[in-house]
PDB file of C-alpha atoms and ligand atoms in Angstrom:
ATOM      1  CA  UNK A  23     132.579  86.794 126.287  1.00 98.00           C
ATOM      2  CA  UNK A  24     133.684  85.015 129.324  1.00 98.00           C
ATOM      3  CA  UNK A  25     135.103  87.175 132.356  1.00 98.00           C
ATOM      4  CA  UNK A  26     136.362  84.599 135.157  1.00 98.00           C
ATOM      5  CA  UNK A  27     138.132  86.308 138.418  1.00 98.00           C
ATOM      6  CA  UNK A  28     140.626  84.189 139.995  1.00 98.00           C
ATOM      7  CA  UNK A  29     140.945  85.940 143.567  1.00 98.00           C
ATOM      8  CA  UNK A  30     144.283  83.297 144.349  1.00 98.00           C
ATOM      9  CA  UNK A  31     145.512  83.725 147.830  1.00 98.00           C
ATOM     10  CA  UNK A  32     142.742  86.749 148.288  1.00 98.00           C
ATOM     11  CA  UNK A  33     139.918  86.914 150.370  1.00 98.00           C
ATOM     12  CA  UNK A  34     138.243  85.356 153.388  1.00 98.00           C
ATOM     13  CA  UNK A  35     134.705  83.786 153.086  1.00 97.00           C
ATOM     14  CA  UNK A  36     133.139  86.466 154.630  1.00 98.00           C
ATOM     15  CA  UNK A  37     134.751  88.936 152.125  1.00 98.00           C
ATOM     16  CA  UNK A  38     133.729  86.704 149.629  1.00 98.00           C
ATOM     17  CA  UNK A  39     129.960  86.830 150.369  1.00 98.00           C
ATOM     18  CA  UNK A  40     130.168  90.369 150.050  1.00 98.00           C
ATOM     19  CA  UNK A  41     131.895  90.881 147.130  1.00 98.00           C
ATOM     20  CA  UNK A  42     129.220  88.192 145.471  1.00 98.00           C
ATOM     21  CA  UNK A  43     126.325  90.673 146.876  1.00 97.00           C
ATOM     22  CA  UNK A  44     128.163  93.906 145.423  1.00 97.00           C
ATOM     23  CA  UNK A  45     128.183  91.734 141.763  1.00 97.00           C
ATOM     24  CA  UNK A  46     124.864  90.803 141.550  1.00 96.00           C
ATOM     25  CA  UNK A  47     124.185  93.916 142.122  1.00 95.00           C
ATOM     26  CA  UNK A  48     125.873  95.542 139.604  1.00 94.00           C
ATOM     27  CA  UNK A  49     125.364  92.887 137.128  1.00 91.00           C
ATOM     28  CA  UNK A  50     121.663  93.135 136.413  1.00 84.00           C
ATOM     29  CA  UNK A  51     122.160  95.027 133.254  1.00 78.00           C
ATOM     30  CA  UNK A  52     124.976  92.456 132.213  1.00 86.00           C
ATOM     31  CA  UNK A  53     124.983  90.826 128.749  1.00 91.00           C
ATOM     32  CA  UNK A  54     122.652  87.484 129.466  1.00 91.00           C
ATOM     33  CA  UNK A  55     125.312  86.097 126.678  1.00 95.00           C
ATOM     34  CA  UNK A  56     128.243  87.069 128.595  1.00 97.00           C
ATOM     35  CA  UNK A  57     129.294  84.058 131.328  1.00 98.00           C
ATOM     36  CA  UNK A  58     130.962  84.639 134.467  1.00 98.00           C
ATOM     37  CA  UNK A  59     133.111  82.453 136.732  1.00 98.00           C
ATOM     38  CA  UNK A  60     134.387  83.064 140.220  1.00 98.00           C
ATOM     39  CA  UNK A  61     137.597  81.527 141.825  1.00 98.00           C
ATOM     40  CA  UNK A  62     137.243  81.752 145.501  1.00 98.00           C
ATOM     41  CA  UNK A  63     140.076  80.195 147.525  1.00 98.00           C
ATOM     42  CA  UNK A  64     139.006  77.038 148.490  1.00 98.00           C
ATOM     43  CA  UNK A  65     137.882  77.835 152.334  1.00 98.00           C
ATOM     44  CA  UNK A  66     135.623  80.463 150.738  1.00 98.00           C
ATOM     45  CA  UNK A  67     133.793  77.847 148.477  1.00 97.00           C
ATOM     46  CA  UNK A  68     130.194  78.177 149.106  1.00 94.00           C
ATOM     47  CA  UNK A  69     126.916  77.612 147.536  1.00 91.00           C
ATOM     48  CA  UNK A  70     126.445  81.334 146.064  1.00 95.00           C
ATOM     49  CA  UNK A  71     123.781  82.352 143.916  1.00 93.00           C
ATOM     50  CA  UNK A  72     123.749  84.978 141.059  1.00 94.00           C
ATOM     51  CA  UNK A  73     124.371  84.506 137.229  1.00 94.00           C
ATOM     52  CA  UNK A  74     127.879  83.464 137.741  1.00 96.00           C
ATOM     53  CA  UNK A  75     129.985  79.840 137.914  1.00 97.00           C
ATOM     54  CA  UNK A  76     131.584  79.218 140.786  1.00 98.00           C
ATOM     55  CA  UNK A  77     134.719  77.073 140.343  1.00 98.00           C
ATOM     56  CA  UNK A  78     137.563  75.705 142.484  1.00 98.00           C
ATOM     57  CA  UNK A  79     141.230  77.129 142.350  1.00 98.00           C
ATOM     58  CA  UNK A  80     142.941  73.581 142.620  1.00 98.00           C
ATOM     59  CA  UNK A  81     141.811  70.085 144.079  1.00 98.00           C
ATOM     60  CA  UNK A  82     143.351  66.800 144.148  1.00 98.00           C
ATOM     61  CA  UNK A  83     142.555  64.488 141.621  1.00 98.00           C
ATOM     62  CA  UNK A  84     140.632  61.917 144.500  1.00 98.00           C
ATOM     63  CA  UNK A  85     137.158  61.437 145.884  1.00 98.00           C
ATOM     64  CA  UNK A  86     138.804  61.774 149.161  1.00 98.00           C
ATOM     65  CA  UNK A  87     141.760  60.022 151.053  1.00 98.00           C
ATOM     66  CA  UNK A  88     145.298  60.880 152.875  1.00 98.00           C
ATOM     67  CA  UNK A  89     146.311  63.865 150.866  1.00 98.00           C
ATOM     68  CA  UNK A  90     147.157  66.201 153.868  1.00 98.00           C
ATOM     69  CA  UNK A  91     146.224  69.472 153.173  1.00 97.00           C
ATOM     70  CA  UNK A  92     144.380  69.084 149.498  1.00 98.00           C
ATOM     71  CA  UNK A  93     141.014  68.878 149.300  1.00 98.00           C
ATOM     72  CA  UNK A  94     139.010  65.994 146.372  1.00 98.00           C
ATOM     73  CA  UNK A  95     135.746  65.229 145.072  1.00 98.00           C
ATOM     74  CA  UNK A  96     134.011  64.940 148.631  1.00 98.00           C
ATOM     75  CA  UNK A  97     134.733  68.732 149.557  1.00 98.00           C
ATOM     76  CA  UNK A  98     133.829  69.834 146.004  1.00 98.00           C
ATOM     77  CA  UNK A  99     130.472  68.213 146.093  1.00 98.00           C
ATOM     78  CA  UNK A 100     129.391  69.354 149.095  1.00 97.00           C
ATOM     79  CA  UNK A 101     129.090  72.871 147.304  1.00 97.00           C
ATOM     80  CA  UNK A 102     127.962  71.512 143.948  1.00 97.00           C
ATOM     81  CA  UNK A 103     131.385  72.565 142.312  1.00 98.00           C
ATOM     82  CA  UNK A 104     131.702  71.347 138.837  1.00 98.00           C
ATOM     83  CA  UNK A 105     134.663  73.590 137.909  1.00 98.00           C
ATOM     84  CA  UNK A 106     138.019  73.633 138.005  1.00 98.00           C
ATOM     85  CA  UNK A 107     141.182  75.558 136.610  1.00 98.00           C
ATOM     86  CA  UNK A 108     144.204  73.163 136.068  1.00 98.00           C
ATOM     87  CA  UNK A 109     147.722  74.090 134.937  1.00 98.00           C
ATOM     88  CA  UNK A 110     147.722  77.607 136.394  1.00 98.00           C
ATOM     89  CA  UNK A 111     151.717  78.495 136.235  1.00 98.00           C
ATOM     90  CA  UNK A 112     151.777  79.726 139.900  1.00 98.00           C
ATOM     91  CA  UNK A 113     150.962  75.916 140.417  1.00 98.00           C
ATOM     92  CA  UNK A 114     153.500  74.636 137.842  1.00 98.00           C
ATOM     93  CA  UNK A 115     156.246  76.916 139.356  1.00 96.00           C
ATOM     94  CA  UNK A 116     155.691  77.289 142.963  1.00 97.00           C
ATOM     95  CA  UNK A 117     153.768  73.778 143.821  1.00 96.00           C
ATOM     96  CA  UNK A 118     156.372  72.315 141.342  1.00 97.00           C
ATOM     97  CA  UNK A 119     153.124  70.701 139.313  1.00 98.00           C
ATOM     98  CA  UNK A 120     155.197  69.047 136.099  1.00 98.00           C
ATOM     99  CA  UNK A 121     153.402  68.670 133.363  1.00 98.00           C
ATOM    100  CA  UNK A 122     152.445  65.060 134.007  1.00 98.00           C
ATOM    101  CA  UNK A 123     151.130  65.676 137.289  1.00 98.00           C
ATOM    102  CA  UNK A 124     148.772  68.436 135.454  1.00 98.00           C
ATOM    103  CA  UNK A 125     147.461  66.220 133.046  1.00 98.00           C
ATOM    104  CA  UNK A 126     146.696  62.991 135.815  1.00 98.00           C
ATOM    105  CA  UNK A 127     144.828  66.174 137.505  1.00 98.00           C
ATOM    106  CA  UNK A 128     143.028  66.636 134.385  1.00 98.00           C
ATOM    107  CA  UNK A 129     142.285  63.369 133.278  1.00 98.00           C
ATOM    108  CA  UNK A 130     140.866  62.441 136.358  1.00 98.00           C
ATOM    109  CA  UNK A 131     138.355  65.626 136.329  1.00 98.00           C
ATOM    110  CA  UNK A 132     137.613  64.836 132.687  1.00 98.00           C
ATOM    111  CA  UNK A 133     136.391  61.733 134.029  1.00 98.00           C
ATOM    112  CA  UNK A 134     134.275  63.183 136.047  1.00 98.00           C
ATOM    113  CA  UNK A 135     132.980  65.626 133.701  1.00 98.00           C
ATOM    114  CA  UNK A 136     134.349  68.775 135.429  1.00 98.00           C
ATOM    115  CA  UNK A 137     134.484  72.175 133.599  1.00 98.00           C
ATOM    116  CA  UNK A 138     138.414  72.562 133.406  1.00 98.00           C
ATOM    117  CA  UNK A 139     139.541  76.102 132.188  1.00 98.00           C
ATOM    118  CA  UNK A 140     143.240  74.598 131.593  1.00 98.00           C
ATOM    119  CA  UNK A 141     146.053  77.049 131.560  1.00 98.00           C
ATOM    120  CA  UNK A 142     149.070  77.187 129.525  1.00 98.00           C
ATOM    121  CA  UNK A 143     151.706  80.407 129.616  1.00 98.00           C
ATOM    122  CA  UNK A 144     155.676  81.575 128.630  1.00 98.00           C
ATOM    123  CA  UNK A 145     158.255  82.516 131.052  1.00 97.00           C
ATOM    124  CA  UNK A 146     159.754  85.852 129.326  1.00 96.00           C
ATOM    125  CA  UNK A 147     163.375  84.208 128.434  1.00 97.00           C
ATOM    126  CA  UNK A 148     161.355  82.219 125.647  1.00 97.00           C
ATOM    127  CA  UNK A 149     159.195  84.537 124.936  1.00 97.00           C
ATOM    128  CA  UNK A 150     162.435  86.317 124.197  1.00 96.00           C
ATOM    129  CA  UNK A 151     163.875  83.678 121.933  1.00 97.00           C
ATOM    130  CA  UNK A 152     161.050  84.384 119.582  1.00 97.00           C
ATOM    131  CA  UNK A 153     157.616  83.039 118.300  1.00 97.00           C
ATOM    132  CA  UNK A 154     158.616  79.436 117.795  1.00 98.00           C
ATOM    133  CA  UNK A 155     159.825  78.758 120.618  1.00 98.00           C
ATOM    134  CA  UNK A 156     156.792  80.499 122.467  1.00 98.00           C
ATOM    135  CA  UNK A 157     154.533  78.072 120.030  1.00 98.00           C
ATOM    136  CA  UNK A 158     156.796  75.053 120.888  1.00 98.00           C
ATOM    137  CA  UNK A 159     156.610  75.769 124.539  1.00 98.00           C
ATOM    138  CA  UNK A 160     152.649  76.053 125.057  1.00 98.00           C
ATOM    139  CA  UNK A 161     152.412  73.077 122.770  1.00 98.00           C
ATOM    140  CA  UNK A 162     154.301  70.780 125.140  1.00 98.00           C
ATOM    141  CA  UNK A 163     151.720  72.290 127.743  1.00 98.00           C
ATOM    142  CA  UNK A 164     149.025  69.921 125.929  1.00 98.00           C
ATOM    143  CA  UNK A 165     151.158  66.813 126.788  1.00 98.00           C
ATOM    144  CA  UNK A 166     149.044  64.319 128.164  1.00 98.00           C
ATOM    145  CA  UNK A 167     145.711  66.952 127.800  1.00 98.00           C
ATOM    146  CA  UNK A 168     142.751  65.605 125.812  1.00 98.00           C
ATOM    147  CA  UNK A 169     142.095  69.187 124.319  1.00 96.00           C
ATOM    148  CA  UNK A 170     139.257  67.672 122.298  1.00 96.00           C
ATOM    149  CA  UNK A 171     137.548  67.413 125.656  1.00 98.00           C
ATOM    150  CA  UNK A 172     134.299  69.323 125.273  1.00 97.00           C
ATOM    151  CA  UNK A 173     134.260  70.732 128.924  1.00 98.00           C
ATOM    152  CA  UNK A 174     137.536  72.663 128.237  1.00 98.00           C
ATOM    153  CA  UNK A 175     138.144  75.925 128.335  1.00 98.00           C
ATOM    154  CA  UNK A 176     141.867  77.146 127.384  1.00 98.00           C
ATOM    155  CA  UNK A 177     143.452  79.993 129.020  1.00 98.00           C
ATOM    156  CA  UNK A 178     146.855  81.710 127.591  1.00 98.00           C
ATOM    157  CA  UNK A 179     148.786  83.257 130.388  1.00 98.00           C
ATOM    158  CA  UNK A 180     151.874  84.417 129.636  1.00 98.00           C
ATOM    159  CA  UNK A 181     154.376  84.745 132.488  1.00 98.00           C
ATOM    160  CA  UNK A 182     155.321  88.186 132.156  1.00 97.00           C
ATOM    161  CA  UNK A 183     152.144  89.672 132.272  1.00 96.00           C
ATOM    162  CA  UNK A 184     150.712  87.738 135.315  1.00 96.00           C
ATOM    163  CA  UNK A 185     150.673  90.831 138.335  1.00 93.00           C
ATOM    164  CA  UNK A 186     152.984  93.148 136.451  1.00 92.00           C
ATOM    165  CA  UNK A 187     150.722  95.361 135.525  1.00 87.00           C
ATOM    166  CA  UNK A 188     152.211  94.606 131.994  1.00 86.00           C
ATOM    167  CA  UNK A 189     149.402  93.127 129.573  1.00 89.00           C
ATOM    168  CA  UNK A 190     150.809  91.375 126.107  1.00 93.00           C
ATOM    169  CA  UNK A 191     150.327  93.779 123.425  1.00 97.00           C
ATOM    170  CA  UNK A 192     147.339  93.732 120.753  1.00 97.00           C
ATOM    171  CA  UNK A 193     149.480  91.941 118.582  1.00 97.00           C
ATOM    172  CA  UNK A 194     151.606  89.529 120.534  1.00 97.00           C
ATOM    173  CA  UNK A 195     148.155  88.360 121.781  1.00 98.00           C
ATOM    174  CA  UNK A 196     146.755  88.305 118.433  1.00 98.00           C
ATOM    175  CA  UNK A 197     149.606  86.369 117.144  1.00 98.00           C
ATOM    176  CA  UNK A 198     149.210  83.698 119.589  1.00 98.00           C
ATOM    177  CA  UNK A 199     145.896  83.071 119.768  1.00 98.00           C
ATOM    178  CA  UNK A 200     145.815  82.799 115.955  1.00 98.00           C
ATOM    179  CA  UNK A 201     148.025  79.827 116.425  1.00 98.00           C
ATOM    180  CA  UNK A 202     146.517  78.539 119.765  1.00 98.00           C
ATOM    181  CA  UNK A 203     143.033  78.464 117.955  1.00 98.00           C
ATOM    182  CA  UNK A 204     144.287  76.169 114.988  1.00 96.00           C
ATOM    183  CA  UNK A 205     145.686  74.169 117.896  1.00 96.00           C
ATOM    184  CA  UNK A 206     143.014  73.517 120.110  1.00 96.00           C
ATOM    185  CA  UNK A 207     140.401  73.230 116.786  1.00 93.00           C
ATOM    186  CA  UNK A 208     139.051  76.400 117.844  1.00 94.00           C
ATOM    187  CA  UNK A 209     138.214  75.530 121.884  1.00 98.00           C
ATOM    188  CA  UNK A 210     137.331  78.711 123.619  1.00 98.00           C
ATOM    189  CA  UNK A 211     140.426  80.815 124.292  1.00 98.00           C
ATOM    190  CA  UNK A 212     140.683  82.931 127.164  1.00 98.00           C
ATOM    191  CA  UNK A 213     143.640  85.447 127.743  1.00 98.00           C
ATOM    192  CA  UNK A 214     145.124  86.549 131.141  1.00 98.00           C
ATOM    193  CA  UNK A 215     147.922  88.427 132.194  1.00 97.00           C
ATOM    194  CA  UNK A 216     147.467  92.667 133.799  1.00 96.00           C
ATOM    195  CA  UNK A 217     144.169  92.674 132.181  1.00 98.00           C
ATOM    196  CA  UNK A 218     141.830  95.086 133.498  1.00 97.00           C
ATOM    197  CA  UNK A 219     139.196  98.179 133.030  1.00 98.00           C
ATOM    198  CA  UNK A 220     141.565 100.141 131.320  1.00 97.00           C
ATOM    199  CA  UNK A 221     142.252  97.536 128.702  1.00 97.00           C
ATOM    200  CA  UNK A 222     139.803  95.339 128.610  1.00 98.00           C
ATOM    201  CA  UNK A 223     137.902  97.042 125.833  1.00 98.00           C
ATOM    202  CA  UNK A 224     141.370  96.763 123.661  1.00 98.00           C
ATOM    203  CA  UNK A 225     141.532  92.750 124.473  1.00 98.00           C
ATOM    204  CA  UNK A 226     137.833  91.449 124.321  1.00 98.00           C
ATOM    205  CA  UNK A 227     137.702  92.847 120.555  1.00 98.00           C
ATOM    206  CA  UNK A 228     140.716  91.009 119.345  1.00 98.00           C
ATOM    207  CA  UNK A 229     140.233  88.214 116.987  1.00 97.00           C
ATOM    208  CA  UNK A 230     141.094  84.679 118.746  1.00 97.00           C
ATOM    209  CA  UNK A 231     139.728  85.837 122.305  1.00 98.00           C
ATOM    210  CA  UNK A 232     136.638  84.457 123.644  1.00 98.00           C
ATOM    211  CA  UNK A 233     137.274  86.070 126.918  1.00 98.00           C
ATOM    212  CA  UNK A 234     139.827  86.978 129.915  1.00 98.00           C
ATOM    213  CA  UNK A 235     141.525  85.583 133.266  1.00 98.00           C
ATOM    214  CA  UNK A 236     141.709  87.884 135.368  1.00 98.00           C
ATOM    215  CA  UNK A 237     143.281  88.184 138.911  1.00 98.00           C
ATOM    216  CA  UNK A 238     144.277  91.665 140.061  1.00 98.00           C
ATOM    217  CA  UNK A 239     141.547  93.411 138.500  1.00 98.00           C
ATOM    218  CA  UNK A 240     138.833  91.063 139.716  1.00 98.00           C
ATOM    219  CA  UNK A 241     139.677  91.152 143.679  1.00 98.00           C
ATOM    220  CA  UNK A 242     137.337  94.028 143.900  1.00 98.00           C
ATOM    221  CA  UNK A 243     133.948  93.832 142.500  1.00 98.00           C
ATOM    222  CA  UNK A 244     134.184  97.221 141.220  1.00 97.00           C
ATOM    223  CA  UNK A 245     136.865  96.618 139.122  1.00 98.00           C
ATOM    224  CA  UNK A 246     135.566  93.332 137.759  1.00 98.00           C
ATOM    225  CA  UNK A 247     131.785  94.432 137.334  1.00 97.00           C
ATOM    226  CA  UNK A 248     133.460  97.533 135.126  1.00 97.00           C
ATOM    227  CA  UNK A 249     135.500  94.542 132.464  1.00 98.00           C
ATOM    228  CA  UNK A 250     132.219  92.694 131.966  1.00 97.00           C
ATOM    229  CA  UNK A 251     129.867  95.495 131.515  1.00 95.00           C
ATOM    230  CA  UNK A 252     132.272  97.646 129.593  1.00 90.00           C
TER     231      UNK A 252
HETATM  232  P1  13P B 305     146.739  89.210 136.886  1.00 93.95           P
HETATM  233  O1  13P B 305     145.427  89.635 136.276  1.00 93.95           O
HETATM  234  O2  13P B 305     146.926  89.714 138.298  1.00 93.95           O
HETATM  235  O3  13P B 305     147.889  89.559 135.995  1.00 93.95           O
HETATM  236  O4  13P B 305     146.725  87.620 137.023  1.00 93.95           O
HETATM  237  C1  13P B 305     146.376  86.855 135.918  1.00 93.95           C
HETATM  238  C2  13P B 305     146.210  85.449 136.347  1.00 93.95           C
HETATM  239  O5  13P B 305     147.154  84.772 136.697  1.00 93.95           O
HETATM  240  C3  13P B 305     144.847  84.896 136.376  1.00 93.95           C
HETATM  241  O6  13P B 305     144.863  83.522 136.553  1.00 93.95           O
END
């Protein structure tokens, strides 16, 4: 399984280095086939060690350059970071990130052979309109995407699940990831949305799910170290 903890606008460096020390800690008796990634915000990027992939919340697609406040390949190399997520919705929606400007972002890390975990999700109003229009909408969320690439990793987020505290339900998760799969000619799949200790076991066993997002849940070591080794 993959467990990957994207902390978002959460914790300093300094907290950072300590949660890393409290996982390897707890992680010695982890599954060695089990793969963890860590999404620090970018002034926490560092060169950690422990059996874990850290990756970079967002970059611009640029070895360097005027891009005010974004940070490119020079930054990301200076910390050996070969990982990136692309398409999160809190970038789509808040950052206004169409889905053009996604997929320049992720061509131009393809390029550079980057691990993307790419992320596609439904607002609730068409999740609400039914199952075809939920496929139709994460379909148009591979516009532009080379999902053949083999450095991808796909992650379904739906909206309405992201910080509610509201997972997807077994079979609305099922569902979709039965369809994603045939999509994406059977790419790793992650799922994210409210997932966490208490239903983590419930999630990692359903067909289609090679693993979890996770954001609340993974902000303290704790909680994250108790998803992977549970
Ligand atoms: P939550 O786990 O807080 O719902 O966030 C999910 C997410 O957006 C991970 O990228």
């Amino acid at each position: 399984m993959i467990f990957a903890a994207n902390f978002k606008t959460n914790h300093t460096r300094k907290s950072t280095e300590l949660y890393i020390r409290e996982l390897n800690e707890k992680l010695g008796t982890k599954n060695p086939e089990d793969k963890i990634y860590i999404f620090p915000p970018s002034t926490a990027l560092n060169a950690y060690e422990g059996d874990f992939t850290v990756g970079v919340q967002n970059a611009y697609a640029t070895q360097n350059g005027a891009y005010t406040g974004e940070i490119g390949l020079e930054q990301l190399d200076e910390f050996g970071i070969k990982t990136i997520l692309i398409g999160h919705s809190e970038r789509r929606e808040h950052m206004g990130e169409s889905q053009e400007k996604v997929a320049t972002k992720f061509t131009f890390f393809r390029e550079q052979g980057f691990e993307i975990i790419y992320c596609i999700g439904e607002p609730l109003y068409i999740r609400e309109k039914g199952f075809e229009a939920v496929m139709q909408y994460l379909l148009a969320q591979f516009d532009g995407i080379d999902i053949m690439y083999e450095n991808i990793i796909i992650a379904y987020e739906p909206i309405w699940a992201i910080g509610t505290g509201r997972s997807a339900t077994v079979e609305e998760i099922s569902t979709t990831h039965r369809a994603l799969k045939k999509a994406i000619n059977d790419k790793p799949l992650l799922y994210g949305g409210s997932a966490k200790p208490a239903n983590i076991k419930e999630i990692t066993s359903i067909a289609g799910v090679d693993g979890v997002l996770v954001g609340s849940a993974s902000l303290d070591a704790e909680s994250f170290s108790e998803m992977i080794l549970s």
